[in-house]
Coordinates of C-alpha atoms in Angstrom, one line a residue:
Chain A
X1 CA -63.8 -24.2 7.5
X2 CA -67.5 -22.7 7.7
X3 CA -69.1 -21.4 4.9
X4 CA -68.8 -17.3 4.4
X5 CA -72.1 -15.7 5.2
X6 CA -73.2 -13.5 2.4
X7 CA -76.2 -10.8 2.9
X8 CA -78.0 -10.3 -0.3
X9 CA -79.9 -7.2 -1.1
X10 CA -80.7 -4.7 -3.8
X11 CA -83.1 -1.5 -4.9
X12 CA -85.3 -3.1 -7.4
X13 CA -87.3 -5.2 -4.9
X14 CA -87.3 -8.6 -3.7
X15 CA -89.1 -10.2 -6.9
X16 CA -86.8 -8.8 -9.4
X17 CA -85.1 -11.1 -11.7
X18 CA -81.5 -9.4 -10.7
X19 CA -81.6 -10.4 -7.2
X20 CA -82.8 -14.1 -8.3
X21 CA -79.7 -14.2 -10.1
X22 CA -77.3 -12.9 -7.6
X23 CA -78.7 -15.2 -5.0
X24 CA -78.1 -18.1 -7.5
X25 CA -74.5 -17.2 -7.5
X26 CA -73.6 -16.5 -4.2
X27 CA -75.1 -19.6 -3.1
X28 CA -72.0 -21.0 -4.8
X29 CA -69.9 -19.1 -2.8
X30 CA -71.5 -19.2 0.7
X31 CA -74.5 -19.5 3.1
X32 CA -76.8 -16.5 2.0
X33 CA -79.6 -14.4 3.8
X34 CA -81.5 -12.0 1.5
X35 CA -82.9 -8.7 2.8
X36 CA -84.5 -6.6 0.3
X37 CA -87.1 -4.1 -0.2
X38 CA -90.7 -5.2 -0.9
X39 CA -91.4 -2.9 -3.6
X40 CA -88.8 -1.1 -6.1
X41 CA -86.5 1.9 -4.5
X42 CA -84.8 2.9 -7.7
X43 CA -82.9 6.6 -7.0
X44 CA -83.4 6.0 -3.3
X45 CA -79.8 7.4 -3.0
X46 CA -78.8 6.8 0.5
X47 CA -82.1 7.2 2.0
X48 CA -83.1 5.8 5.5
X49 CA -86.7 6.0 7.4
X50 CA -86.7 8.2 10.3
X51 CA -89.7 9.4 11.5
X52 CA -91.9 6.3 10.4
X53 CA -91.9 2.7 11.0
X54 CA -90.5 -0.4 9.3
X55 CA -91.8 -3.8 8.7
X56 CA -89.6 -6.9 8.2
X57 CA -91.6 -10.1 6.7
X58 CA -90.3 -13.6 6.0
X59 CA -90.5 -14.6 2.0
X60 CA -89.9 -17.9 0.8
X61 CA -89.3 -16.8 -2.8
X62 CA -85.8 -18.2 -2.9
X63 CA -87.1 -21.6 -1.0
X64 CA -84.3 -22.7 0.5
X65 CA -82.4 -19.4 1.1
X66 CA -83.5 -17.4 4.3
X67 CA -85.3 -14.0 2.6
X68 CA -86.9 -11.0 4.3
X69 CA -88.7 -8.5 2.6
X70 CA -88.6 -4.8 4.3
X71 CA -90.8 -1.9 3.7
X72 CA -87.6 0.6 3.8
X73 CA -84.9 1.6 1.7
X74 CA -82.0 -0.5 0.7
X75 CA -79.9 1.4 3.7
X76 CA -82.7 0.1 5.9
X77 CA -82.4 -3.5 4.7
X78 CA -78.6 -3.7 5.6
X79 CA -79.2 -2.0 9.1
X80 CA -82.0 -4.7 9.8
X81 CA -80.2 -7.6 8.7
X82 CA -76.9 -6.5 10.5
X83 CA -78.4 -5.2 13.5
X84 CA -81.7 -7.1 14.2
X85 CA -81.6 -10.4 12.3
X86 CA -77.8 -11.2 12.4
X87 CA -76.7 -9.2 15.4
X88 CA -73.6 -11.1 16.6
X89 CA -73.1 -13.0 13.3
X90 CA -71.2 -10.5 11.2
X91 CA -71.6 -11.3 7.3
X92 CA -68.4 -11.9 5.5
X93 CA -69.5 -10.2 2.5
X94 CA -72.7 -7.9 1.5
X95 CA -73.8 -7.7 -2.1
X96 CA -76.5 -5.5 -4.0
X97 CA -78.1 -6.0 -7.2
X98 CA -77.8 -6.9 -9.9
X99 CA -79.5 -3.6 -10.6
X100 CA -81.6 -3.5 -13.7
X101 CA -79.7 -0.3 -15.3
X102 CA -76.4 1.3 -14.8
X103 CA -74.9 3.0 -11.9
X104 CA -71.7 4.5 -13.4
X105 CA -70.6 7.8 -13.1
X106 CA -72.7 10.5 -11.0
X107 CA -75.5 7.9 -10.9
X108 CA -73.7 6.1 -7.8
X109 CA -75.2 9.0 -5.7
X110 CA -79.0 8.2 -6.7
X111 CA -78.2 4.6 -6.6
X112 CA -80.0 2.7 -3.9
X113 CA -78.2 -0.4 -5.1
X114 CA -75.0 1.4 -3.9
X115 CA -76.4 2.9 -0.8
X116 CA -77.0 -0.9 0.5
X117 CA -73.1 -1.5 -0.4
X118 CA -72.0 1.5 1.2
X119 CA -74.1 1.2 4.4
X120 CA -72.3 -2.0 4.7
X121 CA -68.8 -0.5 4.2
X122 CA -69.4 2.0 6.8
X123 CA -69.6 -0.7 9.2
X124 CA -66.5 -2.4 7.8
X125 CA -67.9 -5.1 5.9
X126 CA -66.6 -5.8 2.5
X127 CA -69.5 -5.1 0.1
X128 CA -70.1 -4.7 -3.5
X129 CA -72.8 -3.4 -5.7
X130 CA -73.9 -4.8 -9.0
X131 CA -75.4 -3.2 -12.0
X132 CA -76.1 -4.3 -15.3
X133 CA -76.2 -1.4 -18.1
X134 CA -79.5 -2.7 -19.3
X135 CA -82.8 -1.3 -17.8
X136 CA -85.0 -3.9 -19.2
X137 CA -86.7 -6.0 -16.6
X138 CA -86.2 -9.1 -18.6
X139 CA -82.4 -8.1 -19.6
X140 CA -80.6 -11.0 -20.8
X141 CA -78.1 -11.9 -17.9
X142 CA -76.5 -15.0 -19.2
X143 CA -73.0 -13.4 -19.5
X144 CA -72.6 -12.2 -15.9
X145 CA -71.9 -15.2 -13.8
X146 CA -68.4 -16.0 -14.3
X147 CA -67.4 -12.1 -13.7
X148 CA -69.5 -11.6 -10.7
X149 CA -68.1 -15.0 -9.3
X150 CA -64.7 -13.7 -9.7
X151 CA -65.2 -10.3 -8.1
X152 CA -67.2 -11.7 -5.1
X153 CA -64.6 -14.7 -4.7
X154 CA -61.5 -12.3 -4.8
X155 CA -63.5 -10.0 -2.3
X156 CA -63.7 -12.9 0.2
X157 CA -60.3 -14.0 -0.3
X158 CA -58.4 -10.6 -0.4
X159 CA -61.0 -8.1 1.6
X160 CA -61.4 -4.6 0.2
X161 CA -59.3 -1.5 1.2
X162 CA -61.0 0.2 4.1
X163 CA -63.4 3.1 4.0
X164 CA -64.2 1.5 0.4
X165 CA -67.3 -0.4 -1.2
X166 CA -66.8 -1.6 -4.9
X167 CA -69.3 -0.2 -7.8
X168 CA -69.4 -2.8 -10.3
X169 CA -71.0 -2.1 -13.6
X170 CA -71.5 -4.9 -16.3
X171 CA -72.1 -4.1 -20.1
X172 CA -75.5 -5.2 -21.8
X173 CA -75.2 -8.7 -23.3
X174 CA -73.6 -8.3 -26.7
X175 CA -72.3 -10.7 -29.6
X176 CA -68.8 -10.0 -28.7
X177 CA -67.8 -11.6 -25.1
X178 CA -66.9 -9.1 -22.5
X179 CA -63.4 -7.9 -22.7
X180 CA -62.6 -7.9 -18.7
X181 CA -62.5 -6.1 -15.9
X182 CA -61.2 -2.7 -15.5
X183 CA -60.6 -0.7 -12.1
X184 CA -61.8 2.7 -12.8
X185 CA -62.5 6.3 -11.5
X186 CA -66.1 7.8 -11.8
X187 CA -66.5 9.3 -15.0
X188 CA -67.1 13.2 -14.7
X189 CA -70.6 13.0 -16.4
X190 CA -74.2 14.1 -15.0
X191 CA -77.8 14.2 -15.8
X192 CA -79.4 16.9 -17.4
X193 CA -83.0 17.1 -16.8
X194 CA -85.9 17.9 -18.4
X195 CA -89.4 18.2 -17.0
X196 CA -92.3 16.7 -19.1
X197 CA -95.6 18.7 -17.9
X198 CA -98.9 17.1 -18.2
X199 CA -102.4 17.7 -17.1
X200 CA -104.2 15.0 -14.7
X201 CA -107.8 14.3 -15.2
X202 CA -108.9 16.8 -12.5
X203 CA -107.0 19.7 -14.5
X204 CA -103.8 20.1 -12.2
X205 CA -100.3 20.0 -13.6
X206 CA -97.9 17.3 -12.8
X207 CA -94.5 16.5 -14.1
X208 CA -92.6 13.4 -15.3
X209 CA -88.7 13.8 -14.8
X210 CA -86.8 12.9 -18.2
X211 CA -83.1 12.8 -17.7
X212 CA -80.4 13.0 -20.3
X213 CA -77.0 11.6 -19.3
X214 CA -74.4 13.9 -20.8
X215 CA -70.7 12.9 -20.5
X216 CA -67.9 15.4 -21.3
X217 CA -65.1 12.9 -19.7
X218 CA -62.7 12.0 -22.4
X219 CA -60.6 9.9 -20.3
X220 CA -59.7 6.4 -20.8
X221 CA -59.6 5.6 -17.1
X222 CA -63.1 6.1 -16.1
X223 CA -66.1 3.6 -15.8
X224 CA -68.2 5.2 -18.8
X225 CA -65.4 4.6 -20.9
X226 CA -65.1 1.1 -19.7
X227 CA -68.5 0.1 -20.6
X228 CA -68.3 1.6 -23.8
X229 CA -65.5 -0.7 -24.5
X230 CA -67.2 -3.7 -23.3
X231 CA -65.3 -4.1 -20.2
X232 CA -66.5 -4.2 -16.8
X233 CA -66.1 -1.4 -14.5
X234 CA -65.0 -1.6 -11.2
X235 CA -65.1 1.7 -9.1
X236 CA -63.6 1.8 -5.5
X237 CA -66.2 4.2 -4.0
X238 CA -65.6 5.8 -0.6
X239 CA -67.9 7.5 2.0
X240 CA -65.5 10.2 3.2
X241 CA -67.0 12.9 1.1
X242 CA -64.1 15.3 2.3
X243 CA -62.5 17.3 -0.4
X244 CA -59.3 17.6 0.8
X245 CA -57.6 19.4 -1.9
X246 CA -60.2 22.2 -1.3
X247 CA -59.5 22.4 2.6
X248 CA -56.5 24.5 1.8
X249 CA -57.6 26.4 -1.0
X250 CA -60.6 27.6 1.4
X251 CA -57.9 28.1 4.1
X252 CA -55.8 30.4 2.3
X253 CA -58.3 32.3 0.0
X254 CA -61.5 32.7 2.5
X255 CA -61.8 35.5 5.1
X256 CA -63.8 33.8 7.9
Chain B
X1 CA -74.9 45.6 -10.7
X2 CA -78.0 43.2 -10.5
X3 CA -78.7 41.4 -7.2
X4 CA -77.4 37.6 -7.1
X5 CA -80.2 35.3 -7.4
X6 CA -80.6 32.9 -4.7
X7 CA -82.4 29.5 -4.5
X8 CA -83.4 28.4 -1.2
X9 CA -84.4 24.7 -0.2
X10 CA -84.4 22.3 2.7
X11 CA -85.3 19.0 3.8
X12 CA -87.5 19.7 6.7
X13 CA -90.3 21.2 4.2
X14 CA -91.4 24.7 3.3
X15 CA -93.0 25.3 6.8
X16 CA -90.2 24.4 9.1
X17 CA -88.6 27.3 11.0
X18 CA -85.3 26.7 9.8
X19 CA -85.9 27.5 6.2
X20 CA -87.7 30.8 7.2
X21 CA -84.8 31.8 8.9
X22 CA -82.7 31.0 5.9
X23 CA -85.2 33.3 3.5
X24 CA -85.0 36.0 5.8
X25 CA -81.1 36.2 5.7
X26 CA -80.7 35.5 2.0
X27 CA -83.1 38.5 1.4
X28 CA -80.5 40.8 2.5
X29 CA -78.1 39.5 0.0
X30 CA -79.9 38.7 -3.3
X31 CA -83.3 38.1 -4.9
X32 CA -84.4 34.8 -3.5
X33 CA -86.5 32.0 -4.9
X34 CA -87.6 29.1 -2.6
X35 CA -88.4 25.7 -3.8
X36 CA -88.8 23.1 -1.0
X37 CA -90.4 19.8 -0.2
X38 CA -94.2 20.0 0.9
X39 CA -93.5 17.6 3.5
X40 CA -90.6 16.5 5.9
X41 CA -87.8 14.8 3.9
X42 CA -85.4 14.1 6.7
X43 CA -82.9 11.0 5.7
X44 CA -83.8 11.1 2.1
X45 CA -79.9 10.9 1.1
X46 CA -79.7 12.1 -2.5
X47 CA -83.0 10.2 -3.5
X48 CA -84.6 11.2 -6.6
X49 CA -88.3 10.6 -7.8
X50 CA -88.0 8.3 -10.8
X51 CA -91.1 6.2 -12.0
X52 CA -93.6 8.6 -10.4
X53 CA -94.7 12.0 -10.9
X54 CA -94.0 15.4 -9.4
X55 CA -96.5 18.2 -8.1
X56 CA -95.1 21.9 -8.0
X57 CA -97.3 24.4 -6.1
X58 CA -96.8 28.2 -5.7
X59 CA -97.0 29.0 -2.1
X60 CA -97.2 32.5 -0.6
X61 CA -96.0 31.5 2.9
X62 CA -92.9 34.1 2.4
X63 CA -95.2 36.8 1.0
X64 CA -93.2 38.9 -1.2
X65 CA -90.7 35.9 -1.9
X66 CA -91.2 33.5 -5.0
X67 CA -92.1 30.2 -3.4
X68 CA -92.9 26.7 -4.5
X69 CA -93.7 23.5 -2.7
X70 CA -92.9 20.2 -4.2
X71 CA -94.1 16.9 -3.7
X72 CA -90.7 15.4 -4.4
X73 CA -87.1 15.2 -2.5
X74 CA -84.5 18.0 -2.0
X75 CA -82.8 16.9 -4.9
X76 CA -86.1 17.0 -6.8
X77 CA -86.9 20.7 -5.8
X78 CA -83.2 21.9 -7.0
X79 CA -83.8 19.9 -10.2
X80 CA -87.2 21.4 -11.0
X81 CA -86.2 24.9 -9.9
X82 CA -83.0 24.9 -12.3
X83 CA -84.5 23.2 -15.1
X84 CA -88.1 24.1 -15.1
X85 CA -88.9 27.6 -13.2
X86 CA -85.4 29.1 -14.0
X87 CA -84.4 27.6 -17.2
X88 CA -82.1 30.2 -18.6
X89 CA -81.6 32.1 -15.5
X90 CA -78.7 30.5 -13.2
X91 CA -78.8 30.9 -9.7
X92 CA -75.9 32.4 -8.2
X93 CA -75.9 30.6 -5.1
X94 CA -77.9 27.6 -3.8
X95 CA -78.5 27.4 -0.1
X96 CA -80.4 24.7 1.6
X97 CA -81.7 24.6 5.4
X98 CA -81.3 25.6 8.2
X99 CA -81.8 21.8 9.0
X100 CA -83.2 21.0 12.5
X101 CA -80.3 18.8 13.4
X102 CA -76.8 18.2 12.9
X103 CA -75.2 16.8 9.5
X104 CA -71.9 16.2 10.7
X105 CA -69.8 13.2 10.0
X106 CA -71.3 10.2 8.3
X107 CA -74.9 12.1 8.7
X108 CA -74.1 14.0 5.3
X109 CA -74.8 10.6 3.3
X110 CA -78.1 10.6 4.6
X111 CA -78.9 14.2 4.5
X112 CA -81.7 15.7 2.6
X113 CA -80.3 18.9 3.4
X114 CA -76.9 18.4 1.8
X115 CA -78.5 16.4 -1.4
X116 CA -79.9 19.7 -2.3
X117 CA -76.6 21.3 -2.2
X118 CA -74.8 18.6 -3.7
X119 CA -77.4 18.2 -6.3
X120 CA -76.4 22.4 -7.3
X121 CA -73.0 21.7 -7.4
X122 CA -73.1 18.9 -9.5
X123 CA -74.5 21.3 -12.0
X124 CA -71.3 23.9 -11.0
X125 CA -73.6 26.0 -9.0
X126 CA -71.9 27.4 -5.7
X127 CA -73.9 25.8 -2.8
X128 CA -73.9 25.4 1.0
X129 CA -76.2 23.4 3.2
X130 CA -76.7 24.6 6.7
X131 CA -77.5 22.9 9.9
X132 CA -78.1 23.8 13.3
X133 CA -76.9 20.8 15.9
X134 CA -80.3 21.1 17.7
X135 CA -83.2 18.8 16.7
X136 CA -86.0 20.7 18.1
X137 CA -88.6 22.3 15.8
X138 CA -88.5 25.6 18.0
X139 CA -84.6 25.6 18.2
X140 CA -83.0 28.9 19.4
X141 CA -81.5 30.3 16.0
X142 CA -80.6 33.6 17.3
X143 CA -76.7 33.1 17.3
X144 CA -76.8 32.1 13.7
X145 CA -77.3 35.2 11.3
X146 CA -73.8 36.6 11.2
X147 CA -72.2 33.4 10.6
X148 CA -74.6 32.4 7.9
X149 CA -74.5 35.9 6.3
X150 CA -70.6 36.0 6.3
X151 CA -70.2 32.1 4.9
X152 CA -73.0 32.8 2.2
X153 CA -71.3 36.5 1.2
X154 CA -67.8 34.9 1.0
X155 CA -69.4 32.1 -1.3
X156 CA -71.2 34.9 -3.6
X157 CA -67.4 36.8 -3.8
X158 CA -65.1 34.0 -4.2
X159 CA -66.9 31.0 -5.4
X160 CA -66.5 27.4 -4.4
X161 CA -63.6 25.2 -5.5
X162 CA -64.9 22.9 -8.5
X163 CA -66.6 19.7 -7.6
X164 CA -67.3 20.8 -4.1
X165 CA -70.7 21.6 -1.9
X166 CA -70.3 23.2 1.7
X167 CA -71.5 21.2 4.3
X168 CA -71.8 23.8 7.5
X169 CA -73.0 22.7 11.0
X170 CA -73.5 25.5 13.6
X171 CA -73.2 24.5 17.6
X172 CA -76.6 24.9 19.4
X173 CA -77.1 28.2 20.9
X174 CA -75.1 28.1 24.4
X175 CA -74.3 30.9 26.9
X176 CA -70.8 31.4 25.4
X177 CA -70.6 32.9 21.9
X178 CA -69.7 30.8 18.9
X179 CA -65.6 30.8 18.7
X180 CA -65.4 31.1 15.0
X181 CA -65.6 29.2 11.7
X182 CA -63.2 25.9 11.2
X183 CA -62.7 24.4 7.8
X184 CA -62.5 20.7 8.7
X185 CA -62.6 17.1 7.3
X186 CA -65.7 14.8 7.9
X187 CA -65.2 13.1 11.0
X188 CA -64.7 9.4 11.0
X189 CA -67.8 8.4 13.0
X190 CA -70.9 6.1 12.5
X191 CA -74.4 5.5 13.4
X192 CA -74.9 2.2 15.2
X193 CA -78.4 1.2 14.9
X194 CA -80.9 -0.7 17.4
X195 CA -84.4 -1.8 16.5
X196 CA -87.0 -1.1 18.8
X197 CA -89.6 -3.9 18.1
X198 CA -93.4 -3.3 18.6
X199 CA -96.6 -5.0 18.1
X200 CA -99.3 -3.1 16.2
X201 CA -103.2 -3.3 17.3
X202 CA -103.6 -6.2 14.5
X203 CA -100.6 -8.1 16.2
X204 CA -98.1 -7.6 13.7
X205 CA -94.6 -6.7 14.5
X206 CA -93.1 -3.1 13.4
X207 CA -90.0 -1.5 14.1
X208 CA -88.7 1.9 14.9
X209 CA -84.9 2.7 13.8
X210 CA -83.0 4.0 17.1
X211 CA -79.6 5.5 16.3
X212 CA -76.7 5.7 18.5
X213 CA -73.9 7.9 17.2
X214 CA -70.6 6.7 18.0
X215 CA -67.4 8.7 17.2
X216 CA -64.0 7.0 17.6
X217 CA -62.3 9.9 15.8
X218 CA -59.8 11.7 18.1
X219 CA -58.8 14.1 15.6
X220 CA -58.6 18.0 16.0
X221 CA -59.3 19.0 12.5
X222 CA -62.8 17.3 12.0
X223 CA -66.4 18.4 12.2
X224 CA -67.4 16.7 15.1
X225 CA -64.6 18.2 17.1
X226 CA -65.3 21.6 16.1
X227 CA -69.0 21.5 16.8
X228 CA -67.9 19.9 20.3
X229 CA -65.5 23.0 20.9
X230 CA -68.6 25.6 20.0
X231 CA -66.8 26.4 16.3
X232 CA -69.2 26.4 13.3
X233 CA -67.5 23.5 10.9
X234 CA -67.4 24.2 7.5
X235 CA -66.6 20.6 5.5
X236 CA -65.8 20.7 1.7
X237 CA -68.1 17.9 0.0
X238 CA -67.1 16.2 -3.1
X239 CA -69.6 14.2 -5.3
X240 CA -66.6 12.3 -7.1
X241 CA -66.7 9.2 -4.8
X242 CA -63.8 7.7 -6.3
X243 CA -61.4 6.1 -3.7
X244 CA -58.2 7.2 -5.7
X245 CA -56.0 5.4 -3.2
X246 CA -57.9 2.1 -3.4
X247 CA -57.0 2.0 -7.2
X248 CA -53.4 1.2 -7.0
X249 CA -54.2 -1.4 -4.3
X250 CA -56.7 -3.5 -6.2
X251 CA -54.6 -3.1 -9.5
X252 CA -51.7 -4.4 -7.4
X253 CA -53.2 -7.0 -5.3
X254 CA -56.3 -8.2 -6.9
X255 CA -56.1 -11.1 -9.7
X256 CA -59.0 -10.2 -11.9

């Protein structure tokens, strides 16, 4: 049997330690190709490049692994990989990450990591975004291997339900071992922004956005809860945004 | 009773004809403030600016209306408006658009227009993204007024179900009048990309992404169907991406 073909991308850029870790793990499971942004794309959400050109350059950063850096967003990377580089060769799995930082709860909307996974899922490819809940560039990733291999292997074996990409968040390295993997819903939490106003050397105002994460969700079935309990959270994410429950409300209550 | 406060944004930029039309309509319903990107942000999805600074500059383009142009994304605009400019003054309605081009079906994921609306909805503000299914800069918008006013008025009167933002798409101007407004689900369609490879004057390759929209959805309850029938489509969009149906599948079938 031929080895499965695994496409790896991310949003922190092709030189980040997280993607190097993910490539090293995926090599154990199949044939790997990497297409990742040439610069950090954090917070890019599901952006794509329209009205501008894209560059794609071969890169030997992973030595024996075919790797390309792309001037665009994570979603662009997946599109270029599937429709330009691979063409008729369909990947068996698309993985994105390991993101340096959490993508739990509402952060999934802003996440470039997850946009790569969702882009693949839209085209029917099993896809997973992996994030480590530790923002530091040199985060300790020594505890992630067995869990990422297990989730990726299970995906290769069983597939993923139609219309779904997996959002996997991993607790930061702690003294205690990870307690397991919980299949969760997205926590009902959000970012409350503050703007730190400063003045540049030319006397013009500018702002830094400073986010404060606010979690009012008391449930024990959501991703924030799982991470706080030292579990890995796995949220099945859909890209059909229709709020079906609201259709009948609007049909009944609204006068259009 | 004081007039409702309406925040207007978009993704085509503050100088686009679409936002001028939307501002002129919202003036009839309330007190208007505009915060919109200083340059086109199409395809930005739910991107936010992290790791970089933001500019916000007053702009008198709408004369008697307070207006600001922002260096960031549509989601940044809403965040800056709510947490910096308005602070304790909560808008009663956030509208985004009128986008020059369709945001039906899967395009909602890539849409900067809808990201402004969804950003507002996350914070509990009734919000609507309006798009005209005509990509031209000088599109005929003479048929949109009564429909946009009706939907915005109804939203101000009745509110929007919790966890929802409205994605409204309007057919292009045709000889026949618009047949009405249909509350829809997101069509199950997607973009299939091709890459037009070229060579720059320095001999280096670059690409233009060329999208082909593919719709296999035969339903008569989705937004693509509505637009094709000359109805306005209104899709309630949620930002909880959890695919709840997949949680039990994964719990039953997967061995984690």
